[in-house]
PDB file of C-alpha atoms in Angstrom:
ATOM      1  CA  MET V  26     -24.664  13.272  11.601  1.00 61.00           C
ATOM      2  CA  ASN V  27     -24.789  11.295  14.820  1.00 90.00           C
ATOM      3  CA  GLU V  28     -21.478  11.872  16.636  1.00 93.00           C
ATOM      4  CA  ASP V  29     -21.694   8.532  18.447  1.00 95.00           C
ATOM      5  CA  PHE V  30     -22.126   6.712  15.157  1.00 96.00           C
ATOM      6  CA  LEU V  31     -19.192   8.613  13.634  1.00 97.00           C
ATOM      7  CA  GLN V  32     -16.980   7.622  16.548  1.00 97.00           C
ATOM      8  CA  ARG V  33     -17.908   3.980  15.969  1.00 97.00           C
ATOM      9  CA  LEU V  34     -17.329   4.347  12.216  1.00 98.00           C
ATOM     10  CA  TYR V  35     -13.916   6.001  12.705  1.00 98.00           C
ATOM     11  CA  ALA V  36     -12.924   3.291  15.187  1.00 98.00           C
ATOM     12  CA  LEU V  37     -13.998   0.535  12.802  1.00 98.00           C
ATOM     13  CA  HIS V  38     -12.250   2.103   9.824  1.00 98.00           C
ATOM     14  CA  TYR V  39      -9.107   2.662  11.880  1.00 98.00           C
ATOM     15  CA  VAL V  40      -8.763  -1.060  12.622  1.00 97.00           C
ATOM     16  CA  TYR V  41     -10.427  -2.365   9.446  1.00 97.00           C
ATOM     17  CA  PRO V  42      -9.670   0.200   6.702  1.00 96.00           C
ATOM     18  CA  LYS V  43     -11.821  -1.318   3.994  1.00 96.00           C
ATOM     19  CA  PRO V  44     -14.148   0.253   1.398  1.00 97.00           C
ATOM     20  CA  LEU V  45     -17.760   0.992   2.246  1.00 97.00           C
ATOM     21  CA  ASN V  46     -19.168  -2.101   0.520  1.00 96.00           C
ATOM     22  CA  ARG V  47     -17.182  -4.256   2.967  1.00 96.00           C
ATOM     23  CA  LEU V  48     -18.190  -2.252   6.046  1.00 96.00           C
ATOM     24  CA  LYS V  49     -21.828  -2.197   4.953  1.00 96.00           C
ATOM     25  CA  ARG V  50     -21.977  -5.934   5.623  1.00 95.00           C
ATOM     26  CA  LEU V  51     -21.902  -5.028   9.311  1.00 95.00           C
ATOM     27  CA  MET V  52     -24.668  -2.437   8.882  1.00 94.00           C
ATOM     28  CA  THR V  53     -27.329  -4.593   7.238  1.00 91.00           C
ATOM     29  CA  ASP V  54     -29.078  -5.299  10.522  1.00 89.00           C
ATOM     30  CA  ASP V  55     -27.173  -2.720  12.598  1.00 94.00           C
ATOM     31  CA  PRO V  56     -27.052   0.532  10.537  1.00 93.00           C
ATOM     32  CA  GLU V  57     -25.451   2.598  13.315  1.00 94.00           C
ATOM     33  CA  LEU V  58     -23.025  -0.118  14.486  1.00 96.00           C
ATOM     34  CA  ILE V  59     -24.548  -0.055  17.956  1.00 95.00           C
ATOM     35  CA  ALA V  60     -24.288  -3.820  18.409  1.00 94.00           C
ATOM     36  CA  LEU V  61     -20.914  -4.267  16.732  1.00 95.00           C
ATOM     37  CA  GLY V  62     -18.931  -4.526  19.964  1.00 91.00           C
ATOM     38  CA  LYS V  63     -21.294  -7.221  21.240  1.00 93.00           C
ATOM     39  CA  LYS V  64     -21.037  -9.509  18.226  1.00 94.00           C
ATOM     40  CA  SER V  65     -19.106 -12.734  18.757  1.00 94.00           C
ATOM     41  CA  SER V  66     -15.968 -13.525  16.816  1.00 95.00           C
ATOM     42  CA  ALA V  67     -17.878 -16.234  14.991  1.00 96.00           C
ATOM     43  CA  GLU V  68     -20.553 -13.736  13.917  1.00 95.00           C
ATOM     44  CA  LEU V  69     -17.961 -11.249  12.696  1.00 95.00           C
ATOM     45  CA  ALA V  70     -16.087 -13.967  10.829  1.00 96.00           C
ATOM     46  CA  PHE V  71     -19.280 -15.047   9.067  1.00 96.00           C
ATOM     47  CA  ILE V  72     -20.430 -11.519   8.192  1.00 95.00           C
ATOM     48  CA  LEU V  73     -17.051 -10.320   6.936  1.00 95.00           C
ATOM     49  CA  GLN V  74     -16.007 -13.655   5.442  1.00 94.00           C
ATOM     50  CA  ILE V  75     -12.726 -13.699   7.345  1.00 95.00           C
ATOM     51  CA  GLY V  76     -11.070 -16.228   9.641  1.00 96.00           C
ATOM     52  CA  GLN V  77     -12.347 -16.510  13.212  1.00 95.00           C
ATOM     53  CA  GLU V  78      -8.928 -15.715  14.684  1.00 95.00           C
ATOM     54  CA  GLN V  79      -8.735 -12.578  12.570  1.00 96.00           C
ATOM     55  CA  ALA V  80     -12.267 -11.689  13.622  1.00 96.00           C
ATOM     56  CA  GLY V  81     -11.312 -12.039  17.289  1.00 96.00           C
ATOM     57  CA  LYS V  82      -8.346  -9.702  16.852  1.00 96.00           C
ATOM     58  CA  LEU V  83     -10.539  -7.260  14.952  1.00 97.00           C
ATOM     59  CA  LYS V  84     -13.120  -7.215  17.730  1.00 96.00           C
ATOM     60  CA  SER V  85     -10.481  -6.553  20.409  1.00 97.00           C
ATOM     61  CA  ALA V  86      -8.829  -3.822  18.338  1.00 97.00           C
ATOM     62  CA  TYR V  87     -12.196  -2.187  17.646  1.00 97.00           C
ATOM     63  CA  GLN V  88     -13.140  -2.116  21.330  1.00 96.00           C
ATOM     64  CA  GLU V  89      -9.801  -0.467  22.150  1.00 97.00           C
ATOM     65  CA  ALA V  90     -10.190   2.007  19.281  1.00 97.00           C
ATOM     66  CA  LEU V  91     -13.567   3.137  20.623  1.00 97.00           C
ATOM     67  CA  ARG V  92     -11.672   4.872  23.429  1.00 97.00           C
ATOM     68  CA  ILE V  93      -9.540   6.939  21.029  1.00 97.00           C
ATOM     69  CA  PRO V  94     -10.783  10.573  20.660  1.00 97.00           C
ATOM     70  CA  PHE V  95     -10.519  10.558  16.855  1.00 97.00           C
ATOM     71  CA  ARG V  96     -12.137  13.922  16.232  1.00 94.00           C
ATOM     72  CA  ASP V  97      -9.749  15.692  18.621  1.00 96.00           C
ATOM     73  CA  ILE V  98      -6.658  13.875  17.338  1.00 96.00           C
ATOM     74  CA  TYR V  99      -7.512  14.474  13.689  1.00 97.00           C
ATOM     75  CA  ALA V 100      -8.253  18.128  14.388  1.00 96.00           C
ATOM     76  CA  LYS V 101      -4.899  18.498  16.150  1.00 96.00           C
ATOM     77  CA  HIS V 102      -3.152  17.190  13.023  1.00 95.00           C
ATOM     78  CA  LYS V 103      -5.349  19.271  10.682  1.00 97.00           C
ATOM     79  CA  ILE V 104      -7.003  16.185   9.247  1.00 98.00           C
ATOM     80  CA  THR V 105     -10.685  16.356   8.307  1.00 98.00           C
ATOM     81  CA  PRO V 106     -12.358  12.937   8.199  1.00 98.00           C
ATOM     82  CA  VAL V 107     -14.945  12.996   5.408  1.00 98.00           C
ATOM     83  CA  SER V 108     -17.200   9.996   5.897  1.00 97.00           C
ATOM     84  CA  TYR V 109     -19.624   8.786   3.250  1.00 97.00           C
ATOM     85  CA  LEU V 110     -22.310  10.769   5.121  1.00 96.00           C
ATOM     86  CA  HIS V 111     -20.368  14.035   5.181  1.00 97.00           C
ATOM     87  CA  PRO V 112     -21.757  16.937   3.090  1.00 97.00           C
ATOM     88  CA  TYR V 113     -18.372  17.226   1.327  1.00 98.00           C
ATOM     89  CA  TYR V 114     -18.343  13.577   0.252  1.00 98.00           C
ATOM     90  CA  PRO V 115     -18.581  13.565  -3.572  1.00 97.00           C
ATOM     91  CA  GLU V 116     -21.686  11.847  -4.929  1.00 95.00           C
ATOM     92  CA  SER V 117     -19.664  10.498  -7.852  1.00 95.00           C
ATOM     93  CA  LEU V 118     -17.680   8.245  -5.506  1.00 96.00           C
ATOM     94  CA  MET V 119     -20.874   6.474  -4.484  1.00 96.00           C
ATOM     95  CA  GLU V 120     -21.117   5.220  -8.078  1.00 93.00           C
ATOM     96  CA  LEU V 121     -18.044   3.051  -7.477  1.00 93.00           C
ATOM     97  CA  ALA V 122     -18.560  -0.622  -6.648  1.00 92.00           C
ATOM     98  CA  ASP V 123     -16.308  -0.068  -3.638  1.00 95.00           C
ATOM     99  CA  PRO V 124     -16.607   3.564  -2.493  1.00 97.00           C
ATOM    100  CA  PRO V 125     -14.243   4.739   0.257  1.00 97.00           C
ATOM    101  CA  ALA V 126     -15.997   4.687   3.618  1.00 98.00           C
ATOM    102  CA  VAL V 127     -13.904   7.585   4.914  1.00 98.00           C
ATOM    103  CA  LEU V 128     -11.678  10.071   3.120  1.00 98.00           C
ATOM    104  CA  TYR V 129      -9.010  11.698   5.271  1.00 98.00           C
ATOM    105  CA  ALA V 130      -8.446  15.246   4.023  1.00 98.00           C
ATOM    106  CA  LYS V 131      -5.737  17.822   4.616  1.00 98.00           C
ATOM    107  CA  GLY V 132      -6.291  21.287   3.263  1.00 98.00           C
ATOM    108  CA  ARG V 133      -9.442  22.735   1.756  1.00 98.00           C
ATOM    109  CA  ALA V 134     -11.892  19.856   2.007  1.00 98.00           C
ATOM    110  CA  ASP V 135     -14.552  21.926   0.236  1.00 97.00           C
ATOM    111  CA  LEU V 136     -12.596  21.418  -3.007  1.00 98.00           C
ATOM    112  CA  LEU V 137     -14.185  17.961  -3.081  1.00 98.00           C
ATOM    113  CA  LEU V 138     -17.354  19.767  -4.202  1.00 96.00           C
ATOM    114  CA  PHE V 139     -15.614  21.636  -7.039  1.00 96.00           C
ATOM    115  CA  PRO V 140     -17.961  21.151 -10.010  1.00 93.00           C
ATOM    116  CA  ARG V 141     -15.375  20.526 -12.755  1.00 95.00           C
ATOM    117  CA  LYS V 142     -12.558  18.075 -12.131  1.00 97.00           C
ATOM    118  CA  LEU V 143     -10.202  16.529 -14.665  1.00 97.00           C
ATOM    119  CA  ALA V 144      -7.687  13.828 -13.802  1.00 97.00           C
ATOM    120  CA  VAL V 145      -4.279  14.311 -15.429  1.00 97.00           C
ATOM    121  CA  ILE V 146      -2.069  11.250 -15.189  1.00 95.00           C
ATOM    122  CA  GLY V 147       0.870   9.517 -16.826  1.00 94.00           C
ATOM    123  CA  SER V 148       4.024   7.538 -16.305  1.00 94.00           C
ATOM    124  CA  ARG V 149       6.233   7.768 -13.224  1.00 94.00           C
ATOM    125  CA  LYS V 150       9.090   7.896 -15.756  1.00 95.00           C
ATOM    126  CA  ALA V 151       7.510  10.682 -17.781  1.00 96.00           C
ATOM    127  CA  THR V 152       9.847  12.667 -20.014  1.00 97.00           C
ATOM    128  CA  PRO V 153       9.857  16.466 -20.431  1.00 97.00           C
ATOM    129  CA  TYR V 154       7.300  15.866 -23.213  1.00 97.00           C
ATOM    130  CA  SER V 155       4.604  15.367 -20.543  1.00 97.00           C
ATOM    131  CA  ARG V 156       5.355  18.770 -19.036  1.00 97.00           C
ATOM    132  CA  THR V 157       5.355  20.335 -22.515  1.00 97.00           C
ATOM    133  CA  ALA V 158       1.961  18.766 -23.209  1.00 98.00           C
ATOM    134  CA  MET V 159       0.550  20.004 -19.899  1.00 98.00           C
ATOM    135  CA  ASN V 160       1.869  23.513 -20.509  1.00 98.00           C
ATOM    136  CA  ALA V 161       0.038  23.468 -23.854  1.00 97.00           C
ATOM    137  CA  ILE V 162      -3.246  21.926 -22.662  1.00 98.00           C
ATOM    138  CA  LEU V 163      -3.868  22.975 -19.054  1.00 98.00           C
ATOM    139  CA  PRO V 164      -3.963  26.803 -19.377  1.00 98.00           C
ATOM    140  CA  GLU V 165      -7.317  26.768 -21.177  1.00 97.00           C
ATOM    141  CA  LEU V 166      -8.672  24.220 -18.719  1.00 97.00           C
ATOM    142  CA  ILE V 167      -7.619  26.334 -15.744  1.00 97.00           C
ATOM    143  CA  ASP V 168      -9.179  29.400 -17.410  1.00 96.00           C
ATOM    144  CA  GLU V 169     -12.420  27.415 -17.717  1.00 95.00           C
ATOM    145  CA  ARG V 170     -12.296  26.580 -13.989  1.00 96.00           C
ATOM    146  CA  PHE V 171     -11.291  22.935 -14.184  1.00 97.00           C
ATOM    147  CA  LEU V 172      -9.659  21.522 -11.055  1.00 98.00           C
ATOM    148  CA  ILE V 173      -6.774  19.120 -11.722  1.00 98.00           C
ATOM    149  CA  VAL V 174      -6.797  15.764  -9.911  1.00 98.00           C
ATOM    150  CA  SER V 175      -3.767  13.480  -9.820  1.00 97.00           C
ATOM    151  CA  GLY V 176      -2.008  10.939  -7.632  1.00 96.00           C
ATOM    152  CA  LEU V 177       1.116  12.793  -6.398  1.00 96.00           C
ATOM    153  CA  ALA V 178       3.371  10.051  -7.792  1.00 94.00           C
ATOM    154  CA  LYS V 179       6.747  10.787  -9.342  1.00 95.00           C
ATOM    155  CA  GLY V 180       6.760  11.867 -12.956  1.00 96.00           C
ATOM    156  CA  ALA V 181       3.561  12.945 -14.701  1.00 97.00           C
ATOM    157  CA  ASP V 182       1.425  13.183 -11.540  1.00 97.00           C
ATOM    158  CA  ALA V 183       3.809  15.643  -9.886  1.00 98.00           C
ATOM    159  CA  MET V 184       4.026  17.589 -13.156  1.00 98.00           C
ATOM    160  CA  ALA V 185       0.219  17.839 -13.289  1.00 98.00           C
ATOM    161  CA  HIS V 186      -0.022  19.257  -9.751  1.00 98.00           C
ATOM    162  CA  GLU V 187       2.891  21.638 -10.337  1.00 98.00           C
ATOM    163  CA  THR V 188       1.468  22.908 -13.626  1.00 98.00           C
ATOM    164  CA  ALA V 189      -1.973  23.511 -12.126  1.00 98.00           C
ATOM    165  CA  ILE V 190      -0.425  25.461  -9.240  1.00 98.00           C
ATOM    166  CA  LYS V 191       1.870  27.449 -11.550  1.00 98.00           C
ATOM    167  CA  LEU V 192      -1.151  28.444 -13.674  1.00 98.00           C
ATOM    168  CA  GLY V 193      -3.108  29.637 -10.647  1.00 98.00           C
ATOM    169  CA  GLY V 194      -5.516  26.709 -10.680  1.00 98.00           C
ATOM    170  CA  GLU V 195      -6.803  24.328  -8.028  1.00 98.00           C
ATOM    171  CA  THR V 196      -5.590  20.767  -7.486  1.00 98.00           C
ATOM    172  CA  ILE V 197      -6.385  17.658  -5.448  1.00 98.00           C
ATOM    173  CA  ALA V 198      -3.787  14.990  -4.669  1.00 98.00           C
ATOM    174  CA  VAL V 199      -5.102  11.467  -4.038  1.00 98.00           C
ATOM    175  CA  CYS V 200      -2.537   9.582  -1.971  1.00 96.00           C
ATOM    176  CA  GLY V 201      -1.866   5.884  -1.525  1.00 94.00           C
ATOM    177  CA  SER V 202      -0.774   5.987   2.117  1.00 95.00           C
ATOM    178  CA  GLY V 203      -1.716   7.582   5.436  1.00 96.00           C
ATOM    179  CA  PHE V 204      -0.622  11.114   6.259  1.00 96.00           C
ATOM    180  CA  LEU V 205       2.046   9.958   8.716  1.00 95.00           C
ATOM    181  CA  HIS V 206       3.832   8.248   5.822  1.00 95.00           C
ATOM    182  CA  PRO V 207       3.852  10.626   2.836  1.00 92.00           C
ATOM    183  CA  TYR V 208       4.958   8.991  -0.385  1.00 92.00           C
ATOM    184  CA  PRO V 209       7.120   9.385  -2.376  1.00 92.00           C
ATOM    185  CA  LYS V 210       9.750  11.239  -0.371  1.00 91.00           C
ATOM    186  CA  GLU V 211      10.845  13.130  -3.491  1.00 94.00           C
ATOM    187  CA  ASN V 212       7.507  14.944  -3.535  1.00 95.00           C
ATOM    188  CA  ALA V 213       7.510  15.980   0.132  1.00 94.00           C
ATOM    189  CA  ARG V 214       7.770  19.715  -0.612  1.00 96.00           C
ATOM    190  CA  LEU V 215       5.006  19.549  -3.236  1.00 97.00           C
ATOM    191  CA  HIS V 216       2.849  17.543  -0.831  1.00 97.00           C
ATOM    192  CA  ASN V 217       3.287  20.212   1.852  1.00 97.00           C
ATOM    193  CA  ILE V 218       2.230  22.943  -0.581  1.00 98.00           C
ATOM    194  CA  ILE V 219      -0.878  20.984  -1.603  1.00 98.00           C
ATOM    195  CA  GLU V 220      -1.841  20.288   2.023  1.00 97.00           C
ATOM    196  CA  GLU V 221      -1.450  23.951   2.953  1.00 97.00           C
ATOM    197  CA  LYS V 222      -3.051  25.650  -0.049  1.00 98.00           C
ATOM    198  CA  PHE V 223      -5.093  23.025  -1.899  1.00 98.00           C
ATOM    199  CA  LEU V 224      -6.257  19.540  -0.899  1.00 98.00           C
ATOM    200  CA  SER V 225      -4.663  16.169  -0.251  1.00 98.00           C
ATOM    201  CA  ILE V 226      -6.874  13.131   0.421  1.00 98.00           C
ATOM    202  CA  THR V 227      -6.450   9.454   1.176  1.00 98.00           C
ATOM    203  CA  GLU V 228      -8.760   6.620   2.162  1.00 97.00           C
ATOM    204  CA  TYR V 229      -6.084   5.212   4.460  1.00 97.00           C
ATOM    205  CA  PRO V 230      -5.892   6.063   8.187  1.00 97.00           C
ATOM    206  CA  PRO V 231      -2.829   8.138   9.139  1.00 96.00           C
ATOM    207  CA  TYR V 232      -0.710   5.203  10.363  1.00 96.00           C
ATOM    208  CA  MET V 233      -0.888   3.213   7.097  1.00 95.00           C
ATOM    209  CA  GLN V 234       2.330   2.933   5.126  1.00 94.00           C
ATOM    210  CA  PRO V 235       2.470   2.835   1.318  1.00 89.00           C
ATOM    211  CA  ALA V 236       2.015  -0.655  -0.125  1.00 87.00           C
ATOM    212  CA  ARG V 237       1.864  -1.905  -3.710  1.00 82.00           C
ATOM    213  CA  TRP V 238      -1.812  -2.824  -3.555  1.00 83.00           C
ATOM    214  CA  ASN V 239      -2.795   0.619  -2.223  1.00 85.00           C
ATOM    215  CA  PHE V 240      -2.113   2.359  -5.523  1.00 85.00           C
ATOM    216  CA  PRO V 241      -4.506   0.468  -7.813  1.00 84.00           C
ATOM    217  CA  MET V 242      -7.156   1.162  -5.160  1.00 88.00           C
ATOM    218  CA  ARG V 243      -6.113   4.831  -5.101  1.00 92.00           C
ATOM    219  CA  ASN V 244      -6.598   4.988  -8.872  1.00 92.00           C
ATOM    220  CA  ARG V 245     -10.346   4.318  -8.656  1.00 93.00           C
ATOM    221  CA  ILE V 246     -10.724   7.442  -6.489  1.00 96.00           C
ATOM    222  CA  ILE V 247      -8.783   9.577  -8.983  1.00 95.00           C
ATOM    223  CA  SER V 248     -11.153   8.411 -11.705  1.00 93.00           C
ATOM    224  CA  GLY V 249     -14.245   8.542  -9.494  1.00 94.00           C
ATOM    225  CA  LEU V 250     -13.676  12.176  -8.538  1.00 96.00           C
ATOM    226  CA  SER V 251     -13.209  13.332 -12.125  1.00 95.00           C
ATOM    227  CA  GLN V 252     -15.423  13.998 -15.125  1.00 94.00           C
ATOM    228  CA  GLY V 253     -12.683  12.794 -17.434  1.00 94.00           C
ATOM    229  CA  VAL V 254      -9.093  11.579 -17.531  1.00 95.00           C
ATOM    230  CA  LEU V 255      -6.205  12.969 -19.593  1.00 97.00           C
ATOM    231  CA  VAL V 256      -3.185  10.719 -20.204  1.00 96.00           C
ATOM    232  CA  THR V 257       0.149  12.175 -21.346  1.00 96.00           C
ATOM    233  CA  GLU V 258       2.694   9.328 -21.484  1.00 95.00           C
ATOM    234  CA  ALA V 259       2.302   5.709 -20.397  1.00 94.00           C
ATOM    235  CA  ARG V 260       3.334   2.195 -21.287  1.00 92.00           C
ATOM    236  CA  PRO V 261       0.521  -0.122 -22.478  1.00 85.00           C
ATOM    237  CA  LYS V 262       0.678  -2.181 -19.279  1.00 80.00           C
ATOM    238  CA  SER V 263       0.958   0.221 -16.380  1.00 75.00           C
ATOM    239  CA  GLY V 264      -0.781   1.594 -13.321  1.00 72.00           C
ATOM    240  CA  THR V 265      -1.722   4.622 -15.382  1.00 77.00           C
ATOM    241  CA  LEU V 266      -3.903   2.504 -17.621  1.00 76.00           C
ATOM    242  CA  SER V 267      -5.549   0.857 -14.599  1.00 74.00           C
ATOM    243  CA  THR V 268      -6.982   4.307 -13.841  1.00 80.00           C
ATOM    244  CA  ILE V 269      -8.316   4.380 -17.394  1.00 84.00           C
ATOM    245  CA  GLU V 270     -10.006   1.012 -16.846  1.00 81.00           C
ATOM    246  CA  HIS V 271     -11.834   2.481 -13.842  1.00 80.00           C
ATOM    247  CA  ALA V 272     -12.771   5.530 -15.922  1.00 82.00           C
ATOM    248  CA  LEU V 273     -14.195   3.411 -18.739  1.00 82.00           C
ATOM    249  CA  ASP V 274     -16.105   1.231 -16.279  1.00 79.00           C
ATOM    250  CA  HIS V 275     -17.892   4.351 -15.029  1.00 80.00           C
ATOM    251  CA  GLY V 276     -18.466   6.082 -18.356  1.00 82.00           C
ATOM    252  CA  LYS V 277     -15.858   8.803 -17.866  1.00 88.00           C
ATOM    253  CA  ASP V 278     -14.331  10.646 -20.820  1.00 92.00           C
ATOM    254  CA  VAL V 279     -10.816   9.594 -21.776  1.00 94.00           C
ATOM    255  CA  PHE V 280      -8.405  11.969 -23.529  1.00 96.00           C
ATOM    256  CA  ALA V 281      -4.919  11.025 -24.710  1.00 96.00           C
ATOM    257  CA  VAL V 282      -1.956  13.079 -25.902  1.00 97.00           C
ATOM    258  CA  PRO V 283      -0.424  11.744 -29.148  1.00 97.00           C
ATOM    259  CA  GLY V 284       3.336  11.329 -28.872  1.00 96.00           C
ATOM    260  CA  ASP V 285       6.530  10.441 -30.646  1.00 94.00           C
ATOM    261  CA  ILE V 286       6.005   7.095 -32.418  1.00 94.00           C
ATOM    262  CA  ARG V 287       9.565   6.129 -31.435  1.00 94.00           C
ATOM    263  CA  SER V 288       8.912   6.513 -27.697  1.00 96.00           C
ATOM    264  CA  PRO V 289       7.741   3.489 -25.647  1.00 95.00           C
ATOM    265  CA  LEU V 290       5.822   5.950 -23.445  1.00 96.00           C
ATOM    266  CA  SER V 291       3.670   6.937 -26.427  1.00 96.00           C
ATOM    267  CA  GLU V 292       2.402   3.387 -26.818  1.00 95.00           C
ATOM    268  CA  GLY V 293      -0.143   3.719 -23.998  1.00 93.00           C
ATOM    269  CA  PRO V 294      -1.832   6.903 -25.288  1.00 94.00           C
ATOM    270  CA  HIS V 295      -1.734   5.629 -28.889  1.00 96.00           C
ATOM    271  CA  LYS V 296      -3.389   2.370 -27.820  1.00 93.00           C
ATOM    272  CA  LEU V 297      -6.104   4.354 -26.030  1.00 93.00           C
ATOM    273  CA  ILE V 298      -6.674   6.505 -29.124  1.00 94.00           C
ATOM    274  CA  LEU V 299      -6.977   3.349 -31.236  1.00 92.00           C
ATOM    275  CA  GLU V 300      -9.601   2.087 -28.770  1.00 90.00           C
ATOM    276  CA  GLY V 301     -11.652   5.295 -28.893  1.00 90.00           C
ATOM    277  CA  ALA V 302     -10.015   7.861 -26.606  1.00 92.00           C
ATOM    278  CA  LYS V 303     -10.090  11.405 -27.954  1.00 95.00           C
ATOM    279  CA  PRO V 304      -6.652  12.649 -29.101  1.00 96.00           C
ATOM    280  CA  VAL V 305      -5.962  16.131 -27.726  1.00 97.00           C
ATOM    281  CA  TRP V 306      -3.139  18.646 -28.026  1.00 96.00           C
ATOM    282  CA  LYS V 307      -4.866  21.801 -26.788  1.00 96.00           C
ATOM    283  CA  GLY V 308      -7.198  22.530 -23.905  1.00 96.00           C
ATOM    284  CA  SER V 309     -10.033  23.839 -26.070  1.00 95.00           C
ATOM    285  CA  GLN V 310     -10.580  20.327 -27.429  1.00 95.00           C
ATOM    286  CA  ILE V 311     -11.522  19.207 -23.917  1.00 95.00           C
ATOM    287  CA  THR V 312     -13.517  22.301 -22.901  1.00 94.00           C
ATOM    288  CA  GLU V 313     -15.473  22.161 -26.172  1.00 90.00           C
ATOM    289  CA  GLU V 314     -16.331  18.524 -25.476  1.00 85.00           C
ATOM    290  CA  TYR V 315     -17.969  19.528 -22.192  1.00 83.00           C
ATOM    291  CA  ARG V 316     -19.727  22.529 -23.735  1.00 77.00           C
ATOM    292  CA  GLN V 317     -21.348  20.187 -26.243  1.00 68.00           C
ATOM    293  CA  LEU V 318     -22.377  17.732 -23.512  1.00 58.00           C
ATOM    294  CA  THR V 319     -23.902  20.598 -21.487  1.00 53.00           C
ATOM    295  CA  ALA V 320     -25.759  21.889 -24.555  1.00 52.00           C
ATOM    296  CA  GLU V 321     -27.142  18.414 -25.308  1.00 52.00           C
ATOM    297  CA  LYS V 322     -28.525  18.144 -21.780  1.00 46.00           C
TER     298      LYS V 322
END
């Protein structure tokens, strides 16, 4: 990879942290961003479909950012920037309509290439039933070398990471904020463990704080990284099910844990089962599904 181009890409993403499909608009006639700093505000506004005042501020910020030694700063903070050209960048993310242009990674970035990944997600208000379900299902998955992907949110996400770690498996946390603003605070210790021993990633530069709209965007990466998605507990209208929508859009397998018919948090999984998700209560049901797919190929 051309280091000069990467510096320009990091500078652009730092001041305009948008997905690759948005940044590619600037690369149509300038694939290495060589002429970006020379474009007028009017040109930038037209290409990016933004206001001219915003384009002027973007141009100034970009020119200042070009002087920032990103590689050195990220290395100092143990952050590995994984651009869309990096050998660790997962091919499956390029199947998204809006792939991340850069993933910022802390920990073992090579885990991005782990061949078998399963997303395990659920409600932020998950009950102990989610942990019980994970304790019943994940051991066989870990034994079959599945890596567990989740979003490090409160509730089911944290349970998924903790269960994978407890079972001696691997895990990836996909975060909805930059590394200078870990979220949520309640999971700070778990986040530190994942950064040190496993892998934490985000598409947001380190300075970016958590915001409501970050998390639906984060969900597409959770789905995009994974072969399938397992849902424990969720309400029918929730962020959890937005991840499922991404999964279905990209032909991913969806598994759902049946629950207590009296619990509102069972409504989401039951709705998914009604719509065609596979009901599961033991890990072998998932591993057998992938054995059959492999045999068919």
